[in-house]
XYZ file of C-alpha atoms in Angstrom:
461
model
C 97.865 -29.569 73.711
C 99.882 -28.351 76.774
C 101.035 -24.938 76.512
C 103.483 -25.782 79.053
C 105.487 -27.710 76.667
C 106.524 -26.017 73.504
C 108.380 -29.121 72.244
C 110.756 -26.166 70.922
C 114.002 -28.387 70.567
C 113.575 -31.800 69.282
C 115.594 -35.442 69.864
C 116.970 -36.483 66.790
C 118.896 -39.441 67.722
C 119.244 -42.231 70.907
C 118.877 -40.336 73.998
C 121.459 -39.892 76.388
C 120.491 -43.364 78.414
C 121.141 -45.559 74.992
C 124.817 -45.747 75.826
C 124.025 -46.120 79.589
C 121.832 -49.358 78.455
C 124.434 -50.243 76.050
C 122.448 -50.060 72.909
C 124.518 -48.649 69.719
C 123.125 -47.764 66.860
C 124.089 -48.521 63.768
C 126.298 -46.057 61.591
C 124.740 -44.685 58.419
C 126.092 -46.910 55.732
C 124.756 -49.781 57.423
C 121.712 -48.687 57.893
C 121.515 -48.242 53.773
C 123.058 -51.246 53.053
C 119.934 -52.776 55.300
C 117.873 -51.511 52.457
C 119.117 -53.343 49.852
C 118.544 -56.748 48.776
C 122.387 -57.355 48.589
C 122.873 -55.865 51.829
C 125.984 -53.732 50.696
C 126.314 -50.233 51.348
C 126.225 -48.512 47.737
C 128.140 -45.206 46.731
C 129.309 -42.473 48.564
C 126.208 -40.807 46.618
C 123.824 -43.377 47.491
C 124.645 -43.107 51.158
C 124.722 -39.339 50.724
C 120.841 -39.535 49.683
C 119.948 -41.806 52.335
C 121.390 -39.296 54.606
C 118.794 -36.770 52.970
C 116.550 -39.326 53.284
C 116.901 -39.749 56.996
C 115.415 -36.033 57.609
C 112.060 -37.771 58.106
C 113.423 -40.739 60.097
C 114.846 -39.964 63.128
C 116.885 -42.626 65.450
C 114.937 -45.138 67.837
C 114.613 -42.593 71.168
C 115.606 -45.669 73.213
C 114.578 -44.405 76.881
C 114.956 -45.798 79.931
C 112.414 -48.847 80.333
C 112.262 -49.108 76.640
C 112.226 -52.042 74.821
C 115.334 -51.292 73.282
C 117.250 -50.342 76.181
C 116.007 -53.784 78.335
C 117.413 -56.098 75.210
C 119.735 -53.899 73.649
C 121.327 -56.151 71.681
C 118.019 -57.711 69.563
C 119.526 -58.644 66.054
C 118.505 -56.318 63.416
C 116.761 -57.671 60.403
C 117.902 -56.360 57.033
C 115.889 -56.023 53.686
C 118.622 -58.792 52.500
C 118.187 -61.243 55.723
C 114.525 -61.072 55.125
C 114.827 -61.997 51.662
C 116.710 -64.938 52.843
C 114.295 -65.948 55.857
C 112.556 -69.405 54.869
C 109.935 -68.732 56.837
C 108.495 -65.651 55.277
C 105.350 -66.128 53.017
C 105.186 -65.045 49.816
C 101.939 -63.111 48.600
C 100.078 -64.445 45.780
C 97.732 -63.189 43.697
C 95.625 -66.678 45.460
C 96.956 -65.881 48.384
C 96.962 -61.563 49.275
C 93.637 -60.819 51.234
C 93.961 -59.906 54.842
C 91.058 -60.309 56.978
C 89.838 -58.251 59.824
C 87.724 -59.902 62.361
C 85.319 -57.805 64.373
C 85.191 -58.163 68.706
C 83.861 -61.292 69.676
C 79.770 -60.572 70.134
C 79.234 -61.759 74.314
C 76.038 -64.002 73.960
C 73.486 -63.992 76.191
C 74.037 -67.505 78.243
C 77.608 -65.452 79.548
C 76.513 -61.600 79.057
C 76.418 -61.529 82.797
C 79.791 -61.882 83.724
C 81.893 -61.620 80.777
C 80.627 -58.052 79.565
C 81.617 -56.635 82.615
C 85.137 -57.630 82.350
C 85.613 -55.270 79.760
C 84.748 -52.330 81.550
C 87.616 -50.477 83.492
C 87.875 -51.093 87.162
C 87.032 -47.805 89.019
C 90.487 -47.732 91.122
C 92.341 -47.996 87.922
C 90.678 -45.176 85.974
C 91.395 -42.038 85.802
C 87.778 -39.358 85.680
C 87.111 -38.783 82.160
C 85.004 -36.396 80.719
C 83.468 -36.834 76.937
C 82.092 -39.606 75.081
C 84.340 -42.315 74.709
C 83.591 -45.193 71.915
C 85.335 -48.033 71.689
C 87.018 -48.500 67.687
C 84.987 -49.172 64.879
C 85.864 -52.198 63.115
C 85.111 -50.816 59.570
C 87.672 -47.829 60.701
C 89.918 -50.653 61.542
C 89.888 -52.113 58.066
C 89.960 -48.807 56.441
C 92.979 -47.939 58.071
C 94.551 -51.471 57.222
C 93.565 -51.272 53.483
C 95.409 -47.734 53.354
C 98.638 -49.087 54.962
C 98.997 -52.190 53.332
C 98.037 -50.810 49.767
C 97.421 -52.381 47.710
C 96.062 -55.707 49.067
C 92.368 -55.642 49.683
C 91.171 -55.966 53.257
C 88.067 -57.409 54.020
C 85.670 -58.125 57.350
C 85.623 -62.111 57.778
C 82.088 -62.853 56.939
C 81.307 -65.244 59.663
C 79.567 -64.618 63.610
C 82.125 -64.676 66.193
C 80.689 -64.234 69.419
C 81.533 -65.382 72.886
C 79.902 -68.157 74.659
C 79.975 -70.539 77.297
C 82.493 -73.771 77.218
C 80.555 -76.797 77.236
C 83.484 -79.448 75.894
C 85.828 -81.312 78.432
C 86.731 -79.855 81.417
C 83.737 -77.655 81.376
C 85.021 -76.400 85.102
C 82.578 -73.626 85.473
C 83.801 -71.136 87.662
C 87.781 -71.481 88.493
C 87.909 -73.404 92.083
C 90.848 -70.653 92.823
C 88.923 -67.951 92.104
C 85.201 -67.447 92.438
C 84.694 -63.918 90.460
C 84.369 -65.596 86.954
C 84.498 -69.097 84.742
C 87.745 -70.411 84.107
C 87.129 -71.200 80.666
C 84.793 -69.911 77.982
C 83.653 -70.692 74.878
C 84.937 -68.433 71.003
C 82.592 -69.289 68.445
C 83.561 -68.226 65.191
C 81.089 -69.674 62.480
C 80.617 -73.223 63.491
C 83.841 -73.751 65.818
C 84.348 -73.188 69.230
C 87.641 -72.734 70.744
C 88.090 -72.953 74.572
C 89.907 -70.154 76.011
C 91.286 -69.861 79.402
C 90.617 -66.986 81.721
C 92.492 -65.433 84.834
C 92.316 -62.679 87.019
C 93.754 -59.487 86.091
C 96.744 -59.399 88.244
C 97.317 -55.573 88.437
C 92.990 -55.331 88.912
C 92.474 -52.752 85.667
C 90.192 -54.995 84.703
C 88.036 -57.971 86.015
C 89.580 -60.857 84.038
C 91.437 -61.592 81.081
C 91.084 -64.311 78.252
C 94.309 -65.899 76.946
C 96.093 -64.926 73.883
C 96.840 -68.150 72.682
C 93.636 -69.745 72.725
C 92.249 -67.246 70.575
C 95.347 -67.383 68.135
C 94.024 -70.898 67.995
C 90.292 -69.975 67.175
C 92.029 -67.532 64.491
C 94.198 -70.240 62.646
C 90.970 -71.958 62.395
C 89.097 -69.462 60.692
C 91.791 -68.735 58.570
C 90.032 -68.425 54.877
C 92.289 -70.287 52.341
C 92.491 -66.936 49.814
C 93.587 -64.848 53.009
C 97.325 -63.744 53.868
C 96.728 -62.833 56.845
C 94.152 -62.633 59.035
C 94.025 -60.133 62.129
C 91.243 -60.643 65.336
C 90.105 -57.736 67.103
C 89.387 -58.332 71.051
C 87.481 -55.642 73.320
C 88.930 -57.623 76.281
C 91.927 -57.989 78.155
C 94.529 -60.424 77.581
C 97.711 -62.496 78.401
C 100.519 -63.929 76.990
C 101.772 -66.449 79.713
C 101.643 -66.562 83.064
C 104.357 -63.668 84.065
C 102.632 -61.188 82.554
C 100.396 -58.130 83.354
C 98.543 -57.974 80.214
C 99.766 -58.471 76.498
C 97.533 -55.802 73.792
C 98.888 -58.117 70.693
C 100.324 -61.117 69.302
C 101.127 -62.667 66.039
C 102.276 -66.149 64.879
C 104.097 -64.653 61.258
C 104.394 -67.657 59.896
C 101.202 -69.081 60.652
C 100.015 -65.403 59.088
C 97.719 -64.753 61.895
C 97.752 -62.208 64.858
C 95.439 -60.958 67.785
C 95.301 -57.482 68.742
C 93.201 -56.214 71.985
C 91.948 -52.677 72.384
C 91.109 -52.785 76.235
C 93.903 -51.067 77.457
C 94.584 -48.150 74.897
C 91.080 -46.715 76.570
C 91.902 -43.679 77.084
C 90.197 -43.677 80.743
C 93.761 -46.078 81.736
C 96.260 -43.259 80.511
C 96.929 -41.957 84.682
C 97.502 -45.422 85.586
C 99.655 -46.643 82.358
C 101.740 -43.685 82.919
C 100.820 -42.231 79.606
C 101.664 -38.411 79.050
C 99.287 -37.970 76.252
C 101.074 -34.421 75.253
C 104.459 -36.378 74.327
C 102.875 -38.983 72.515
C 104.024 -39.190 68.762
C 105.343 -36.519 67.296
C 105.724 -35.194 70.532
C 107.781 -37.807 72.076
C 110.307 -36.413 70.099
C 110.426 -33.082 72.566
C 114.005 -33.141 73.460
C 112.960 -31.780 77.167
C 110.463 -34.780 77.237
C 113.504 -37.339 76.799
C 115.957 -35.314 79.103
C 113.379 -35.371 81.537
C 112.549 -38.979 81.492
C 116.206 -40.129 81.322
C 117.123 -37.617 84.040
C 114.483 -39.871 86.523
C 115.447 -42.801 85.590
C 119.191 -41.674 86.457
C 118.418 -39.840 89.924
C 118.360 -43.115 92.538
C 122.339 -43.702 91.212
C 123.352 -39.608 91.057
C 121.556 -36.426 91.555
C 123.656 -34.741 89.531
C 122.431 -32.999 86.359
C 123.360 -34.450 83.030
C 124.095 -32.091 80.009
C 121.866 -32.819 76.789
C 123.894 -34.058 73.821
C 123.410 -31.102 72.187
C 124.804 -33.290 69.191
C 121.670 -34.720 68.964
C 119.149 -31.986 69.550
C 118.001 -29.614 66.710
C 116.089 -26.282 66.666
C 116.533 -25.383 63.220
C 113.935 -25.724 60.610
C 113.402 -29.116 60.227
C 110.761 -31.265 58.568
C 109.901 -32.988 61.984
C 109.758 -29.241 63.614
C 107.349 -28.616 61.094
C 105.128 -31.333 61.639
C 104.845 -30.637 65.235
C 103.763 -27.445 64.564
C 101.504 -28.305 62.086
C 100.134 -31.114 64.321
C 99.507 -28.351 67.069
C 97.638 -25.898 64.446
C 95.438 -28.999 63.370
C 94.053 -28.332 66.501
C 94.767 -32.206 68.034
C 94.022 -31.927 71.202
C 95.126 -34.427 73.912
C 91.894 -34.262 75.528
C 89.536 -33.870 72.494
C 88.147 -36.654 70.336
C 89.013 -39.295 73.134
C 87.279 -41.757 70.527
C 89.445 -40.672 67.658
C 92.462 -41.320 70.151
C 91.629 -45.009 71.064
C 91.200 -45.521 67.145
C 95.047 -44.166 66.241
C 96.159 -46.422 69.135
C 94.416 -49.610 67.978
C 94.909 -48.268 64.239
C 98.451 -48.261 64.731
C 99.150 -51.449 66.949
C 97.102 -53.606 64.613
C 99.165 -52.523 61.367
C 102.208 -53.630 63.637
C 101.072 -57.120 64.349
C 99.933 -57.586 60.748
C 103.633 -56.765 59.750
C 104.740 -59.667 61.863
C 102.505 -61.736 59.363
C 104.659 -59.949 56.322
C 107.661 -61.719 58.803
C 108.894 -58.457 59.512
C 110.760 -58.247 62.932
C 111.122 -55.841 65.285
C 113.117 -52.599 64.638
C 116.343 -51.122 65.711
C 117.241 -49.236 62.865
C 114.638 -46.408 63.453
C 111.785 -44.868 65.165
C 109.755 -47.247 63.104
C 105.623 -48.875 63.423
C 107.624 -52.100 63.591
C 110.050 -51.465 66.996
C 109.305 -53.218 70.086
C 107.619 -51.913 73.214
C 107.564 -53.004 76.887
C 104.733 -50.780 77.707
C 101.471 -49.010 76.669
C 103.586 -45.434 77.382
C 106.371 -46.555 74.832
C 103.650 -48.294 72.619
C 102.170 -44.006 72.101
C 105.332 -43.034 71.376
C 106.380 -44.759 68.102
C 105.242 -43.375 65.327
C 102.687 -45.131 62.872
C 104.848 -44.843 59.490
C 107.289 -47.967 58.451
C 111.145 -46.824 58.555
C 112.803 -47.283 55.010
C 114.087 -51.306 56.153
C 110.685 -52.253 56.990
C 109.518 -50.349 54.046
C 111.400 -51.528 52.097
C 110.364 -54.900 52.908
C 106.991 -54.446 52.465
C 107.444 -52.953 48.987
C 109.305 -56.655 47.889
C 106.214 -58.019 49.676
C 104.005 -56.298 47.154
C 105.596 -55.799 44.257
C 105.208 -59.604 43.461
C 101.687 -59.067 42.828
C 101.786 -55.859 40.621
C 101.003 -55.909 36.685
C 103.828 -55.538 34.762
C 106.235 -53.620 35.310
C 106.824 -52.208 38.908
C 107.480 -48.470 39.683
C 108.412 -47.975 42.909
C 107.911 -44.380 43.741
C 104.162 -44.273 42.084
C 103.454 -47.118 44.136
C 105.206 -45.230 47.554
C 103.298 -42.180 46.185
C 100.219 -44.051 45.774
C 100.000 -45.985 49.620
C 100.844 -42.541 50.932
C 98.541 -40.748 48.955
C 95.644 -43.306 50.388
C 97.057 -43.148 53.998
C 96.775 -39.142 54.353
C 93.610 -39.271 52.496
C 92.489 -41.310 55.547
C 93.901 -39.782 57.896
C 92.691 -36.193 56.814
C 89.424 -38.004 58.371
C 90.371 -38.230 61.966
C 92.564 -34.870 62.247
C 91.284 -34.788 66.022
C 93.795 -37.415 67.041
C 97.366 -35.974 66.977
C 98.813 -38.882 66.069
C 96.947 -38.621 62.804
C 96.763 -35.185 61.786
C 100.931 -35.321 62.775
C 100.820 -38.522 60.700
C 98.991 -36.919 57.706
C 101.658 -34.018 57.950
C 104.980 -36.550 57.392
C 103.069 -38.545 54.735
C 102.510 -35.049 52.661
C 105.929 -34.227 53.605
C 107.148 -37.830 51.705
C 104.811 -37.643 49.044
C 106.097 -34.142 48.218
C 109.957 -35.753 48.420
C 108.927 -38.384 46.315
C 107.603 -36.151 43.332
C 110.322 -33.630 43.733
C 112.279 -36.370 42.296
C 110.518 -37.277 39.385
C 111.159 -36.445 36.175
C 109.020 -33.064 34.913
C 107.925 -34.909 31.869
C 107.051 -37.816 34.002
C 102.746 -38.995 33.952
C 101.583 -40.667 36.856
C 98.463 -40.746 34.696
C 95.786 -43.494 35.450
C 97.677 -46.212 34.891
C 96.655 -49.195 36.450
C 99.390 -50.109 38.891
C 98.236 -53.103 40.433
């Protein structure tokens, strides 16, 4: 990491351009009342604890050219409005597997052209030096499996491959544009879906395959025991026409979502504007955010802003301490560049999965769950849920337990499962930092159970 940045005092809170965008965040007893199912703010106590709570949840950063800060005024969606939402599927103990489907195989009869349009364009990447592997779809799964304990996660059994489009309005090559085939052909099993392709507007890449269309191919392959099922792409894709490039989309209450890896390759970071040393926990370097808001305010007014010192801590603090720990882990921004592509994917594909579990996007919180407008913003959320969208996801579970639910064995148990993969893949910061808060909860969480209590071997779930 940098030794030019210390990341001595940290950001706490919104930065100094929330206000500026006009994004407010909510006050404290709100935000606990948004994690409960009547969506009342409890006792002076009860808010009191959330406050203590809060140590390892710091505010939504909010910078300029955030997602927050372009739409600042995106409802928030409490634990009690999800409850409510009719669109939200339950899981059943029929219904609870999610399903993880590998990179579409490019078969031979298109190999020629449509491998190649994975690869990076050479004026849009950056030298790199080191091996660079694209993510494993096993780590994928594993990853998965540990976040949304305890619901298994399996590989889709079927061959999904890409291939050429041979149904109506077999085109061929786009009469616009000669560098590739307008459509092609996702097989997965026995169907084929016909996706579109364009040309990469912004050239990272030499074409991209439409979101949609594959969302499409996924509903179809939907198995009927799954929950939700989650397709991997190695290639770059689009939302709609106005966009650059989209890396994920979900249909929640179809319970299916798309996620592409292409541009969290590391070899794109110059171009994406990606400062890989204030990445999460970094981005929470209170220089960083000065620094960033500062440039973003310098075409209205040179003049120097003061930090909201209000808002910045150098006291020992549990995120301080992560940091540092993250740093002695020896995560370095330009080490294990395949470890870093896997904690991007890793963390963006546990996102779009939670849009399955109809959770929205965040406000509350630096959360997994809060928007992004960017790859840059994308790095610098962190990967944990917030205590709304955990919250949620707890009431998600919970329905399929045996008997009697305990909530903090079965926080201490996903936690538990998510450092012990994490401990794996230390050379990514983003996981050895993420390792460090999950200890940090975990240790919470059995500070406040009783002495005499047994987490035994009790069979949970």
């Amino acid at each position: 990491m940098s030794p030019s940045c210390p990341h001595r005092h940290l950001q706490l809170d919104v930065s100094s351009h929330a206000a500026e965008a006009g994004f407010q965040r909510l006050p404290l007893a709100k935000r606990q009342a948004a994690t409960t199912p009547a969506g009342r703010a409890g006792t002076e106590d009860a808010v009191a604890e959330h406050a203590r709570l809060e140590a390892l949840f710091p505010g939504p950063l909010v910078l300029p050219g955030d997602a927050l800060a372009v739409d600042p005024k995106e409802p928030p969606q409490s634990l009690r409005s999800w409850i409510q939402d009719n669109m939200r599927n339950p899981v059943t103990q029929r219904r609870k597997t999610i399903y993880v489907v590998p990179a579409p195989q490019v078969g031979p009869a298109v190999s020629k052209t449509v491998s190649s349009w994975t690869v990076p364009s050479p004026s849009r990447a950056a030298s790199l030096k080191g091996k660079c592997e694209a993510p494993d779809v096993e780590l994928v799964r594993q990853y998965l499996e540990a976040f949304y304990y305890p619901l298994p996660v399996r590989l889709l059994p079927k061959e999904v491959r890409l291939v050429p489009w041979t149904g109506g309005n077999a085109a061929g090559r786009s009469k616009k544009q000669q560098d590739g085939p307008q459509y092609i052909g996702l097989q997965v099993g026995g169907i084929v879906t016909r996706i579109t392709t364009r040309r990469c507007p912004d050239g990272a890449f030499g074409r991209q395959l439409r979101l949609s269309n594959i969302l499409d191919a996924a509903l179809d392959a939907l198995p009927d025991d799954a929950y939700a099922l989650v397709m991997l792409v190695a290639h770059d894709t689009y939302e709609d026409e106005h966009d650059d490039f989209c890396c994920g989309l979900a249909y929640g209450g179809s319970r299916i979502a798309v996620v592409s890896f292409a541009r969290y390759h590391p070899l794109l970071d110059e171009a994406a504007g990606v400062d890989r040393d204030h990445a999460w926990p970094f981005a929470h370097c209170a220089a960083f955010v000065e620094r960033l808001c500062r440039g973003a305010a310098a075409a209205g007014s040179r003049k120097k802003r003061k930090v909201d010192n209000s808002q910045v801590t150098t006291a020992a603090q549990p995120l301080a301490d992560i940091i540092k720990k993250t740093l002695e882990a020896g995560a370095r921004s330009d080490g294990d560049l395949s470890a870093l592509w896997l904690s991007r994917v890793a963390r963006t594909v546990a996102h779009e999965v939670g849009h399955c579990f109809c959770l929205t996007h965040c406000r509350y919180y630096a959360c997994s769950m809060q928007s992004t407008t960017c790859v840059a913003e994308d790095l610098r959320q962190p990967p944990y849920l917030c205590p709304v969208c955990l919250a949620k996801l707890t009431r998600a579970v919970r329905d399929v337990s045996k008997g009697a639910f305990d909530e903090t064995r079965f926080l201490i148990e996903r936690y538990t499962t998510l450092a012990r993969f994490c401990k794996q893949w230390e050379r990514a910061a983003m996981f050895a930092g993420y390792r460090c808060w999950l200890e940090k909860r975990i240790d919470a969480l059995q500070g406040g159970l009783p002495a005499e209590r047994d987490l035994g071997n009790q069979e949970l779930f």
